[in-house]
PDB file of C-alpha atoms in Angstrom:
ATOM      1  CA  MET A 250     116.524  99.778  93.213  1.00 84.00           C
ATOM      2  CA  LEU A 251     119.685  98.066  94.546  1.00 85.00           C
ATOM      3  CA  GLU A 252     121.896  99.011  97.491  1.00 87.00           C
ATOM      4  CA  ASP A 253     124.057 101.340  95.292  1.00 88.00           C
ATOM      5  CA  GLY A 254     120.744 103.234  94.101  1.00 87.00           C
ATOM      6  CA  SER A 255     120.780 101.681  90.698  1.00 88.00           C
ATOM      7  CA  LEU A 256     117.803 100.115  89.005  1.00 91.00           C
ATOM      8  CA  ASN A 257     117.422  96.443  89.554  1.00 91.00           C
ATOM      9  CA  GLN A 258     116.631  95.601  85.817  1.00 92.00           C
ATOM     10  CA  HIS A 259     117.277  91.883  85.897  1.00 94.00           C
ATOM     11  CA  GLU A 260     114.919  91.284  88.840  1.00 94.00           C
ATOM     12  CA  LEU A 261     112.299  93.837  87.308  1.00 95.00           C
ATOM     13  CA  ARG A 262     112.510  92.090  83.988  1.00 96.00           C
ATOM     14  CA  VAL A 263     111.799  88.762  85.478  1.00 96.00           C
ATOM     15  CA  ILE A 264     108.930  90.209  87.376  1.00 96.00           C
ATOM     16  CA  PHE A 265     107.389  92.060  84.291  1.00 96.00           C
ATOM     17  CA  GLU A 266     107.917  89.000  82.036  1.00 96.00           C
ATOM     18  CA  GLU A 267     105.894  87.074  84.608  1.00 96.00           C
ATOM     19  CA  GLY A 268     103.227  89.650  84.566  1.00 96.00           C
ATOM     20  CA  GLU A 269     102.877  89.504  80.882  1.00 96.00           C
ATOM     21  CA  GLU A 270     102.717  85.658  80.916  1.00 96.00           C
ATOM     22  CA  LEU A 271      99.838  85.943  83.579  1.00 96.00           C
ATOM     23  CA  HIS A 272      98.212  88.776  81.628  1.00 96.00           C
ATOM     24  CA  ALA A 273      98.526  90.853  84.726  1.00 96.00           C
ATOM     25  CA  GLN A 274      97.546  94.653  84.550  1.00 96.00           C
ATOM     26  CA  TRP A 275      99.533  95.684  87.441  1.00 97.00           C
ATOM     27  CA  ILE A 276     103.019  94.881  88.974  1.00 97.00           C
ATOM     28  CA  LYS A 277     103.688  95.878  92.613  1.00 96.00           C
ATOM     29  CA  VAL A 278     107.196  96.104  94.039  1.00 96.00           C
ATOM     30  CA  SER A 279     108.861  98.105  96.834  1.00 95.00           C
ATOM     31  CA  LEU A 280     110.996 100.999  96.298  1.00 94.00           C
ATOM     32  CA  GLY A 281     114.216  99.487  97.573  1.00 92.00           C
ATOM     33  CA  PHE A 282     117.258 101.704  98.037  1.00 92.00           C
ATOM     34  CA  TYR A 283     116.167 104.666  95.872  1.00 93.00           C
ATOM     35  CA  GLN A 284     118.633 107.466  96.329  1.00 91.00           C
ATOM     36  CA  GLU A 285     117.732 110.925  95.294  1.00 89.00           C
ATOM     37  CA  GLY A 286     120.178 112.426  92.857  1.00 87.00           C
ATOM     38  CA  LYS A 287     121.627 109.029  92.247  1.00 89.00           C
ATOM     39  CA  SER A 288     118.850 106.516  91.067  1.00 89.00           C
ATOM     40  CA  SER A 289     117.894 107.142  87.447  1.00 89.00           C
ATOM     41  CA  LEU A 290     114.376 107.682  86.845  1.00 93.00           C
ATOM     42  CA  GLU A 291     115.150 107.982  83.218  1.00 94.00           C
ATOM     43  CA  GLU A 292     116.411 104.337  83.219  1.00 94.00           C
ATOM     44  CA  LEU A 293     113.114 103.272  84.933  1.00 95.00           C
ATOM     45  CA  GLN A 294     111.169 105.213  82.436  1.00 95.00           C
ATOM     46  CA  HIS A 295     112.982 103.408  79.543  1.00 95.00           C
ATOM     47  CA  PHE A 296     112.606 100.352  81.069  1.00 95.00           C
ATOM     48  CA  LEU A 297     108.814 100.661  81.550  1.00 96.00           C
ATOM     49  CA  SER A 298     108.442 101.685  77.869  1.00 95.00           C
ATOM     50  CA  ASP A 299     109.060  97.857  77.054  1.00 95.00           C
ATOM     51  CA  TYR A 300     105.903  97.226  79.296  1.00 95.00           C
ATOM     52  CA  ARG A 301     103.328  99.649  78.259  1.00 93.00           C
ATOM     53  CA  THR A 302     100.476  97.352  79.217  1.00 94.00           C
ATOM     54  CA  LEU A 303     101.638  96.818  82.694  1.00 96.00           C
ATOM     55  CA  GLN A 304     101.092  99.586  85.557  1.00 97.00           C
ATOM     56  CA  LEU A 305     103.930  99.851  88.023  1.00 97.00           C
ATOM     57  CA  PHE A 306     102.970 100.286  91.667  1.00 98.00           C
ATOM     58  CA  VAL A 307     105.443 100.874  94.524  1.00 97.00           C
ATOM     59  CA  GLU A 308     104.411  99.777  97.843  1.00 97.00           C
ATOM     60  CA  ASN A 309     105.618 101.139 101.182  1.00 97.00           C
ATOM     61  CA  ASP A 310     107.320  98.076 102.630  1.00 95.00           C
ATOM     62  CA  GLN A 311     108.356  97.132 106.362  1.00 94.00           C
ATOM     63  CA  THR A 312     111.980  98.296 105.956  1.00 94.00           C
ATOM     64  CA  SER A 313     113.432 101.550 106.981  1.00 93.00           C
ATOM     65  CA  TYR A 314     114.505 102.491 103.479  1.00 92.00           C
ATOM     66  CA  GLY A 315     111.371 101.136 101.550  1.00 94.00           C
ATOM     67  CA  GLY A 316     108.925 102.341 104.139  1.00 95.00           C
ATOM     68  CA  ASN A 317     110.231 105.907 104.692  1.00 96.00           C
ATOM     69  CA  ILE A 318     107.816 108.601 103.977  1.00 97.00           C
ATOM     70  CA  LYS A 319     110.374 111.307 103.081  1.00 96.00           C
ATOM     71  CA  ARG A 320     112.185 108.707 100.521  1.00 96.00           C
ATOM     72  CA  LEU A 321     108.869 107.628  99.187  1.00 97.00           C
ATOM     73  CA  GLN A 322     107.728 111.336  98.739  1.00 97.00           C
ATOM     74  CA  LYS A 323     110.897 112.376  96.843  1.00 96.00           C
ATOM     75  CA  PHE A 324     110.697 109.327  94.722  1.00 96.00           C
ATOM     76  CA  PHE A 325     107.101 110.028  93.737  1.00 97.00           C
ATOM     77  CA  GLU A 326     107.790 113.795  93.316  1.00 97.00           C
ATOM     78  CA  GLU A 327     110.551 113.054  91.064  1.00 95.00           C
ATOM     79  CA  ALA A 328     108.774 110.368  89.039  1.00 96.00           C
ATOM     80  CA  SER A 329     105.899 112.765  88.569  1.00 96.00           C
ATOM     81  CA  LYS A 330     108.171 115.481  87.289  1.00 95.00           C
ATOM     82  CA  SER A 331     109.966 112.969  84.850  1.00 94.00           C
ATOM     83  CA  SER A 332     106.502 111.674  83.802  1.00 94.00           C
ATOM     84  CA  VAL A 333     107.365 108.133  84.945  1.00 96.00           C
ATOM     85  CA  ASN A 334     104.239 106.137  84.946  1.00 95.00           C
ATOM     86  CA  VAL A 335     104.101 104.754  88.491  1.00 97.00           C
ATOM     87  CA  ALA A 336     101.445 104.656  91.350  1.00 98.00           C
ATOM     88  CA  MET A 337     101.579 103.893  94.870  1.00 98.00           C
ATOM     89  CA  THR A 338     100.247 101.024  96.824  1.00 97.00           C
ATOM     90  CA  PHE A 339      99.383 102.299 100.387  1.00 97.00           C
ATOM     91  CA  ASP A 340      99.889  99.510 102.843  1.00 95.00           C
ATOM     92  CA  SER A 341      98.081 100.650 105.902  1.00 93.00           C
ATOM     93  CA  GLY A 342      99.871  98.406 108.297  1.00 92.00           C
ATOM     94  CA  ASN A 343     103.457  98.570 107.031  1.00 94.00           C
ATOM     95  CA  TRP A 344     103.672 102.154 108.660  1.00 95.00           C
ATOM     96  CA  LEU A 345     103.927 100.776 112.020  1.00 92.00           C
ATOM     97  CA  TYR A 346     106.913  98.316 111.099  1.00 93.00           C
ATOM     98  CA  THR A 347     108.934 101.619 110.188  1.00 95.00           C
ATOM     99  CA  ASN A 348     107.689 103.869 113.052  1.00 94.00           C
ATOM    100  CA  GLN A 349     105.985 106.103 110.567  1.00 94.00           C
ATOM    101  CA  SER A 350     102.628 107.955 110.990  1.00 94.00           C
ATOM    102  CA  PHE A 351      99.974 106.657 108.662  1.00 93.00           C
ATOM    103  CA  LEU A 352      98.322 110.114 108.871  1.00 94.00           C
ATOM    104  CA  GLU A 353     101.640 111.950 107.758  1.00 97.00           C
ATOM    105  CA  ALA A 354     101.959 109.315 104.990  1.00 97.00           C
ATOM    106  CA  ILE A 355      98.364 110.213 103.771  1.00 97.00           C
ATOM    107  CA  LYS A 356      99.060 113.747 103.666  1.00 97.00           C
ATOM    108  CA  LYS A 357     102.423 113.450 101.936  1.00 98.00           C
ATOM    109  CA  LEU A 358     101.641 110.631  99.615  1.00 98.00           C
ATOM    110  CA  GLY A 359      98.013 110.559  99.117  1.00 97.00           C
ATOM    111  CA  SER A 360      97.897 111.929  95.830  1.00 97.00           C
ATOM    112  CA  TYR A 361     100.115 109.120  94.466  1.00 98.00           C
ATOM    113  CA  VAL A 362      97.965 106.298  95.929  1.00 98.00           C
ATOM    114  CA  GLN A 363      95.787 104.131  93.604  1.00 97.00           C
ATOM    115  CA  TYR A 364      95.608 101.087  95.768  1.00 95.00           C
ATOM    116  CA  ILE A 365      95.266 100.316  99.430  1.00 95.00           C
ATOM    117  CA  HIS A 366      96.108  97.384 101.366  1.00 92.00           C
ATOM    118  CA  LEU A 367      93.786  97.263 104.565  1.00 89.00           C
ATOM    119  CA  LYS A 368      95.031  95.430 107.547  1.00 88.00           C
ATOM    120  CA  HIS A 369      95.363  95.992 111.205  1.00 87.00           C
ATOM    121  CA  VAL A 370      98.721  95.737 112.954  1.00 89.00           C
ATOM    122  CA  TYR A 371      99.440  95.846 116.686  1.00 88.00           C
ATOM    123  CA  SER A 372     102.228  95.072 119.293  1.00 88.00           C
ATOM    124  CA  LEU A 373     101.971  91.963 121.121  1.00 90.00           C
ATOM    125  CA  ASN A 374     104.827  91.371 123.672  1.00 93.00           C
ATOM    126  CA  GLY A 375     107.056  93.612 121.521  1.00 91.00           C
ATOM    127  CA  LYS A 376     106.306  91.967 118.364  1.00 94.00           C
ATOM    128  CA  LEU A 377     104.163  93.267 115.549  1.00 92.00           C
ATOM    129  CA  VAL A 378     101.256  91.226 114.493  1.00 89.00           C
ATOM    130  CA  THR A 379      99.025  91.549 111.517  1.00 87.00           C
ATOM    131  CA  VAL A 380      95.317  90.626 111.913  1.00 83.00           C
ATOM    132  CA  SER A 381      91.893  91.386 110.514  1.00 78.00           C
ATOM    133  CA  ILE A 382      90.695  95.020 110.338  1.00 79.00           C
ATOM    134  CA  LEU A 383      87.780  94.064 112.239  1.00 72.00           C
ATOM    135  CA  ASP A 384      90.160  93.448 115.228  1.00 73.00           C
ATOM    136  CA  ASP A 385      91.038  97.147 115.244  1.00 68.00           C
ATOM    137  CA  LEU A 386      89.000  98.550 118.190  1.00 69.00           C
ATOM    138  CA  TYR A 387      89.665 102.051 116.879  1.00 68.00           C
ATOM    139  CA  GLU A 388      88.583 101.347 113.351  1.00 78.00           C
ATOM    140  CA  LYS A 389      91.774 103.332 111.929  1.00 85.00           C
ATOM    141  CA  TRP A 390      91.201 101.531 108.608  1.00 85.00           C
ATOM    142  CA  LYS A 391      87.964 103.758 108.314  1.00 86.00           C
ATOM    143  CA  ASP A 392      90.048 106.854 108.537  1.00 89.00           C
ATOM    144  CA  ILE A 393      92.183 105.558 105.945  1.00 91.00           C
ATOM    145  CA  LEU A 394      89.326 104.852 103.624  1.00 90.00           C
ATOM    146  CA  LEU A 395      87.968 108.372 104.388  1.00 90.00           C
ATOM    147  CA  ALA A 396      91.199 110.004 103.217  1.00 93.00           C
ATOM    148  CA  PHE A 397      91.010 108.535  99.523  1.00 94.00           C
ATOM    149  CA  PRO A 398      88.421 108.740  96.795  1.00 93.00           C
ATOM    150  CA  GLN A 399      85.861 105.993  97.105  1.00 89.00           C
ATOM    151  CA  ALA A 400      86.981 104.595  93.618  1.00 91.00           C
ATOM    152  CA  THR A 401      90.424 103.854  94.935  1.00 93.00           C
ATOM    153  CA  VAL A 402      91.228 100.115  94.735  1.00 93.00           C
ATOM    154  CA  LYS A 403      91.333  98.281  97.877  1.00 91.00           C
ATOM    155  CA  ALA A 404      92.482  94.854  98.991  1.00 86.00           C
ATOM    156  CA  LEU A 405      92.207  93.060 102.396  1.00 81.00           C
ATOM    157  CA  GLU A 406      95.629  91.975 103.484  1.00 80.00           C
ATOM    158  CA  PHE A 407      95.939  89.822 106.516  1.00 76.00           C
ATOM    159  CA  PRO A 408      96.291  86.130 107.385  1.00 71.00           C
ATOM    160  CA  ILE A 409      93.478  83.837 107.240  1.00 66.00           C
ATOM    161  CA  GLU A 410      94.350  81.174 109.676  1.00 65.00           C
ATOM    162  CA  SER A 411      92.191  78.161 108.551  1.00 53.00           C
ATOM    163  CA  ILE A 412      89.430  77.246 105.876  1.00 54.00           C
ATOM    164  CA  HIS A 413      87.002  77.914 108.599  1.00 55.00           C
ATOM    165  CA  HIS A 414      87.728  81.546 108.569  1.00 62.00           C
ATOM    166  CA  ILE A 415      87.105  82.003 104.783  1.00 62.00           C
ATOM    167  CA  ASP A 416      83.465  82.504 105.400  1.00 66.00           C
ATOM    168  CA  SER A 417      84.247  85.502 107.358  1.00 67.00           C
ATOM    169  CA  LEU A 418      85.693  87.298 104.397  1.00 63.00           C
ATOM    170  CA  ALA A 419      82.288  88.370 103.207  1.00 63.00           C
ATOM    171  CA  LYS A 420      81.785  90.221 106.530  1.00 67.00           C
ATOM    172  CA  HIS A 421      85.082  92.010 106.164  1.00 63.00           C
ATOM    173  CA  ILE A 422      84.163  92.940 102.385  1.00 67.00           C
ATOM    174  CA  ASN A 423      80.740  94.136 103.686  1.00 69.00           C
ATOM    175  CA  SER A 424      82.282  96.026 106.485  1.00 71.00           C
ATOM    176  CA  VAL A 425      84.444  97.994 103.932  1.00 67.00           C
ATOM    177  CA  THR A 426      81.484  98.546 101.626  1.00 71.00           C
ATOM    178  CA  GLU A 427      79.238  99.830 104.325  1.00 72.00           C
ATOM    179  CA  SER A 428      81.840 102.139 105.428  1.00 70.00           C
ATOM    180  CA  GLU A 429      82.256 103.568 101.949  1.00 67.00           C
ATOM    181  CA  GLU A 430      78.482 104.321 101.829  1.00 63.00           C
ATOM    182  CA  PHE A 431      78.992 106.905 104.386  1.00 55.00           C
ATOM    183  CA  VAL A 432      81.748 108.829 102.505  1.00 50.00           C
TER     184      VAL A 432
END
C-alpha cells in the first residue's frame, strides 16, 4: 500500500508479472501503509484475480508501519473477512527492529502464518545485527518453531559471509529438522 493507503498496483503488477515469468508459486511483499477503512481490500482481491496461480504473502518488515502487530492483525482480519487469498510470512528477527514482541505476534498473527523466516537478531553497540540462528544462546528460534504446525514452510534468512560458510548450512538445516522431531 502506498503512503495514502491505496494499492500500489503498478509495483505489484511488475512483481507479479516477474513471478509468472519465473514460474513462481509465491509472491512476498511487505504490508506498506495499510490503513483500516481506507485501503481497499476489494481492489486487492480484484488484482489477485488476474494471478490465480500465485499465492500472495505479506511479511512483517522492519518499519514501524509494515512491522506493526496491530496493523498486520487488522489487515489479515479484514482480508480473511473479505476472502482475500493472502497469507503471512513471519520474519522472526524483524520484530526486534520494530520493538514488537515475537510472542505477541505469534499469539495475534499465528493463524495467518504459512511461511517462517528464521534468523537471530541482537543489538551490538546500539545497532541491530542479523546472524545465524545457531548464534542464539537462548534458542528463541526453537520457541518460534514450536508455536507453529510442523508443516509450516521455513527458510533460514541470515548473511553467509563467505563461500567457506556455505558448508555450515547443512548444520543449520539439521538443527531445524532435529528440533522439529521433538514437536
